[in-house]
């Protein structure tokens, strides 16, 4: 970690960090109030999550990331902007979903730029697969949203196929494919650099329409 990341971790974790235990989280107790609940999986260095939390102080954000420097960077940003609506877990997202998130308790799940595992022999390591999607859906309340974004078109096509095949999800795109970047997803420096180089980004937005 950099010094700033370590300082963010040391000072921010006691305030907003959640140590993993295989038991359900009580969001109202964690945040001290009732609000929309958003889970972000794999927030990287956390800048877009900090920006979203700052723009929507009434929304409750739980970020899950296994990369400790990224957790430290996010906590540093949350401290710097005096945010109180972010909580963080540094643990495997599948175990968090299975053991810590109650069924139908989330209003939104967002996964932005997950590792695309470019090589064909590694495609099976991609996060967005049918069994993982079913787990996500089970944690969404009726009408809840799944928002995915990737800059790797073959992965976007796989995501589209997997989510379109899920009977509990309805694609929000008018043509059944991708949506324009929703206003609430901030542009990252990485994405802006890619745009200047002519790289594409694909956003997918799905609504839970029925019980899984």
Short mmCIF file of C-alpha atoms in Angstrom, two decimals:
data_model
loop_
_atom_site.label_atom_id
_atom_site.label_comp_id
_atom_site.label_asym_id
_atom_site.label_seq_id
_atom_site.Cartn_x
_atom_site.Cartn_y
_atom_site.Cartn_z
CA UNK A 1 0.00 0.00 0.00
CA UNK A 2 0.99 3.61 -0.41
CA UNK A 3 1.22 5.73 2.73
CA UNK A 4 -2.14 7.34 1.90
CA UNK A 5 -3.80 3.97 1.35
CA UNK A 6 -2.43 2.62 4.61
CA UNK A 7 -3.55 5.74 6.47
CA UNK A 8 -7.01 5.41 4.91
CA UNK A 9 -7.19 1.79 6.01
CA UNK A 10 -5.91 2.47 9.53
CA UNK A 11 -8.23 5.43 10.14
CA UNK A 12 -11.25 4.41 8.06
CA UNK A 13 -11.61 0.71 8.84
CA UNK A 14 -12.63 1.22 12.49
CA UNK A 15 -15.34 3.60 11.25
CA UNK A 16 -16.68 1.86 8.16
CA UNK A 17 -14.98 -1.52 7.80
CA UNK A 18 -16.94 -4.72 8.41
CA UNK A 19 -14.99 -7.81 9.41
CA UNK A 20 -16.32 -10.89 7.65
CA UNK A 21 -18.43 -13.25 9.70
CA UNK A 22 -20.82 -15.84 8.23
CA UNK A 23 -23.92 -14.09 9.56
CA UNK A 24 -26.50 -11.74 8.06
CA UNK A 25 -25.80 -8.02 8.10
CA UNK A 26 -28.35 -5.62 9.54
CA UNK A 27 -28.19 -2.64 7.19
CA UNK A 28 -30.38 -0.44 9.36
CA UNK A 29 -28.06 -1.04 12.30
CA UNK A 30 -24.92 -0.53 10.19
CA UNK A 31 -26.08 2.79 8.78
CA UNK A 32 -28.31 3.93 11.60
CA UNK A 33 -31.25 4.63 9.30
CA UNK A 34 -33.42 3.18 6.56
CA UNK A 35 -32.41 3.84 2.95
CA UNK A 36 -31.88 2.37 -0.50
CA UNK A 37 -29.28 -0.40 -0.30
CA UNK A 38 -26.64 -0.76 -3.00
CA UNK A 39 -23.97 -3.46 -3.18
CA UNK A 40 -20.89 -2.85 -5.32
CA UNK A 41 -18.69 -5.85 -6.01
CA UNK A 42 -15.06 -5.27 -6.95
CA UNK A 43 -14.82 -1.48 -6.63
CA UNK A 44 -11.11 -1.41 -7.54
CA UNK A 45 -9.57 1.78 -6.19
CA UNK A 46 -13.01 3.02 -5.21
CA UNK A 47 -13.13 6.47 -6.80
CA UNK A 48 -16.45 5.96 -8.60
CA UNK A 49 -18.02 4.50 -5.46
CA UNK A 50 -16.88 7.51 -3.43
CA UNK A 51 -18.30 9.84 -6.09
CA UNK A 52 -21.65 8.03 -6.09
CA UNK A 53 -21.88 8.05 -2.30
CA UNK A 54 -21.10 11.77 -2.20
CA UNK A 55 -23.78 12.50 -4.80
CA UNK A 56 -26.44 10.38 -3.03
CA UNK A 57 -26.03 10.77 0.73
CA UNK A 58 -29.38 9.08 1.48
CA UNK A 59 -28.31 5.86 -0.30
CA UNK A 60 -26.50 3.13 1.64
CA UNK A 61 -23.48 1.70 -0.19
CA UNK A 62 -21.75 -1.55 0.74
CA UNK A 63 -18.53 -2.11 -1.20
CA UNK A 64 -16.84 -5.53 -1.36
CA UNK A 65 -13.26 -5.78 -2.61
CA UNK A 66 -10.45 -8.27 -1.93
CA UNK A 67 -7.60 -5.90 -2.90
CA UNK A 68 -6.46 -4.21 0.31
CA UNK A 69 -4.79 -1.20 -1.39
CA UNK A 70 -8.09 -0.49 -3.13
CA UNK A 71 -9.93 -0.71 0.18
CA UNK A 72 -7.39 1.68 1.69
CA UNK A 73 -7.80 4.10 -1.20
CA UNK A 74 -11.58 4.07 -0.94
CA UNK A 75 -11.46 4.65 2.82
CA UNK A 76 -9.01 7.50 2.29
CA UNK A 77 -11.46 9.09 -0.15
CA UNK A 78 -14.40 8.58 2.20
CA UNK A 79 -12.48 10.23 5.03
CA UNK A 80 -11.40 13.11 2.82
CA UNK A 81 -15.00 13.79 1.75
CA UNK A 82 -16.49 13.07 5.19
CA UNK A 83 -18.88 10.42 3.92
CA UNK A 84 -21.03 8.38 6.28
CA UNK A 85 -23.02 6.27 3.80
CA UNK A 86 -20.31 3.77 2.78
CA UNK A 87 -19.45 0.48 4.48
CA UNK A 88 -16.67 -1.82 3.26
CA UNK A 89 -15.83 -5.50 3.39
CA UNK A 90 -12.48 -6.93 2.31
CA UNK A 91 -13.53 -10.47 1.47
CA UNK A 92 -14.66 -12.82 -1.29
CA UNK A 93 -17.91 -11.53 -2.79
CA UNK A 94 -19.50 -14.96 -3.23
CA UNK A 95 -19.13 -15.76 0.46
CA UNK A 96 -20.45 -12.33 1.40
CA UNK A 97 -23.51 -12.82 -0.80
CA UNK A 98 -24.15 -16.33 0.43
CA UNK A 99 -23.69 -15.70 4.14
CA UNK A 100 -24.09 -11.97 4.89
CA UNK A 101 -26.79 -10.60 2.57
CA UNK A 102 -30.40 -11.51 3.27
CA UNK A 103 -32.69 -12.60 0.45
CA UNK A 104 -34.49 -9.76 -1.35
CA UNK A 105 -32.70 -7.13 0.78
CA UNK A 106 -30.88 -5.08 -1.90
CA UNK A 107 -32.27 -2.50 -4.30
CA UNK A 108 -29.25 -2.50 -6.60
CA UNK A 109 -26.13 -4.52 -7.34
CA UNK A 110 -23.39 -2.97 -9.43
CA UNK A 111 -20.27 -4.58 -10.88
CA UNK A 112 -18.12 -2.28 -12.96
CA UNK A 113 -15.20 -3.51 -15.09
CA UNK A 114 -14.70 -6.96 -13.56
CA UNK A 115 -11.63 -8.90 -14.67
CA UNK A 116 -12.43 -10.11 -18.21
CA UNK A 117 -9.94 -13.02 -18.13
CA UNK A 118 -9.04 -12.41 -21.77
CA UNK A 119 -7.54 -15.82 -22.58
CA UNK A 120 -10.11 -18.37 -23.66
CA UNK A 121 -8.83 -21.01 -21.25
CA UNK A 122 -9.43 -18.54 -18.40
CA UNK A 123 -12.97 -17.54 -19.41
CA UNK A 124 -14.37 -19.95 -16.81
CA UNK A 125 -12.94 -17.67 -14.10
CA UNK A 126 -15.19 -14.79 -15.11
CA UNK A 127 -17.52 -13.65 -12.36
CA UNK A 128 -20.69 -13.33 -14.43
CA UNK A 129 -21.90 -16.92 -14.86
CA UNK A 130 -25.40 -18.40 -14.54
CA UNK A 131 -25.01 -19.69 -10.97
CA UNK A 132 -23.55 -16.40 -9.75
CA UNK A 133 -26.29 -14.44 -11.51
CA UNK A 134 -28.96 -16.51 -9.77
CA UNK A 135 -27.29 -15.72 -6.44
CA UNK A 136 -27.33 -12.00 -7.25
CA UNK A 137 -30.99 -12.12 -8.23
CA UNK A 138 -31.96 -13.88 -5.02
CA UNK A 139 -30.52 -10.99 -2.99
CA UNK A 140 -32.43 -8.32 -4.97
CA UNK A 141 -35.82 -7.07 -3.89
CA UNK A 142 -38.56 -7.22 -6.57
CA UNK A 143 -37.91 -4.35 -8.97
CA UNK A 144 -34.25 -4.21 -7.93
CA UNK A 145 -31.52 -3.55 -10.49
CA UNK A 146 -28.32 -5.24 -11.62
CA UNK A 147 -25.94 -2.83 -13.37
CA UNK A 148 -22.84 -4.20 -15.10
CA UNK A 149 -20.20 -2.44 -17.18
CA UNK A 150 -17.21 -3.73 -19.11
CA UNK A 151 -14.75 -2.45 -21.70
CA UNK A 152 -14.15 -5.92 -23.13
CA UNK A 153 -16.71 -6.66 -25.83
CA UNK A 154 -16.48 -10.49 -25.75
CA UNK A 155 -17.22 -10.35 -22.02
CA UNK A 156 -20.09 -7.94 -22.66
CA UNK A 157 -21.58 -10.47 -25.08
CA UNK A 158 -21.22 -13.23 -22.50
CA UNK A 159 -22.84 -11.07 -19.82
CA UNK A 160 -25.70 -10.30 -22.20
CA UNK A 161 -26.28 -13.97 -22.94
CA UNK A 162 -26.16 -15.03 -19.28
CA UNK A 163 -28.47 -12.30 -17.99
CA UNK A 164 -30.92 -12.56 -20.91
CA UNK A 165 -31.24 -16.27 -20.12
CA UNK A 166 -32.20 -15.57 -16.50
CA UNK A 167 -36.02 -15.76 -16.30
CA UNK A 168 -36.18 -13.46 -13.25
CA UNK A 169 -34.46 -10.56 -15.03
CA UNK A 170 -35.80 -8.06 -17.53
CA UNK A 171 -33.35 -6.20 -19.77
CA UNK A 172 -33.92 -2.45 -19.44
CA UNK A 173 -32.47 -1.76 -22.90
CA UNK A 174 -35.12 -0.95 -25.50
CA UNK A 175 -33.41 -3.27 -27.99
CA UNK A 176 -32.68 -6.03 -25.47
CA UNK A 177 -28.96 -5.36 -25.53
CA UNK A 178 -26.99 -2.49 -23.93
CA UNK A 179 -28.01 0.81 -22.36
CA UNK A 180 -26.25 4.19 -22.57
CA UNK A 181 -24.12 4.84 -19.49
CA UNK A 182 -26.61 5.64 -16.72
CA UNK A 183 -26.11 9.09 -15.25
CA UNK A 184 -25.40 7.71 -11.78
CA UNK A 185 -22.30 5.78 -12.93
CA UNK A 186 -19.38 8.25 -12.90
CA UNK A 187 -16.78 8.15 -15.63
CA UNK A 188 -13.46 6.86 -14.30
CA UNK A 189 -10.05 8.18 -15.37
CA UNK A 190 -9.40 4.77 -16.90
CA UNK A 191 -12.62 4.99 -18.91
CA UNK A 192 -11.95 8.54 -20.07
CA UNK A 193 -8.51 7.51 -21.26
CA UNK A 194 -10.05 4.58 -23.11
CA UNK A 195 -12.59 6.85 -24.78
CA UNK A 196 -9.81 9.07 -26.09
CA UNK A 197 -8.21 5.96 -27.58
CA UNK A 198 -11.49 4.92 -29.17
CA UNK A 199 -12.21 2.02 -26.82
CA UNK A 200 -15.82 1.01 -26.23
CA UNK A 201 -17.66 0.52 -22.94
CA UNK A 202 -20.82 -1.56 -22.61
CA UNK A 203 -23.37 -1.01 -19.83
CA UNK A 204 -26.01 -3.62 -19.02
CA UNK A 205 -29.00 -2.85 -16.81
CA UNK A 206 -31.50 -5.48 -15.67
CA UNK A 207 -34.51 -5.37 -13.36
CA UNK A 208 -35.66 -8.23 -11.19
CA UNK A 209 -39.20 -8.94 -12.33
CA UNK A 210 -40.10 -11.97 -10.24
CA UNK A 211 -38.78 -14.37 -7.62
CA UNK A 212 -35.86 -16.48 -8.85
#
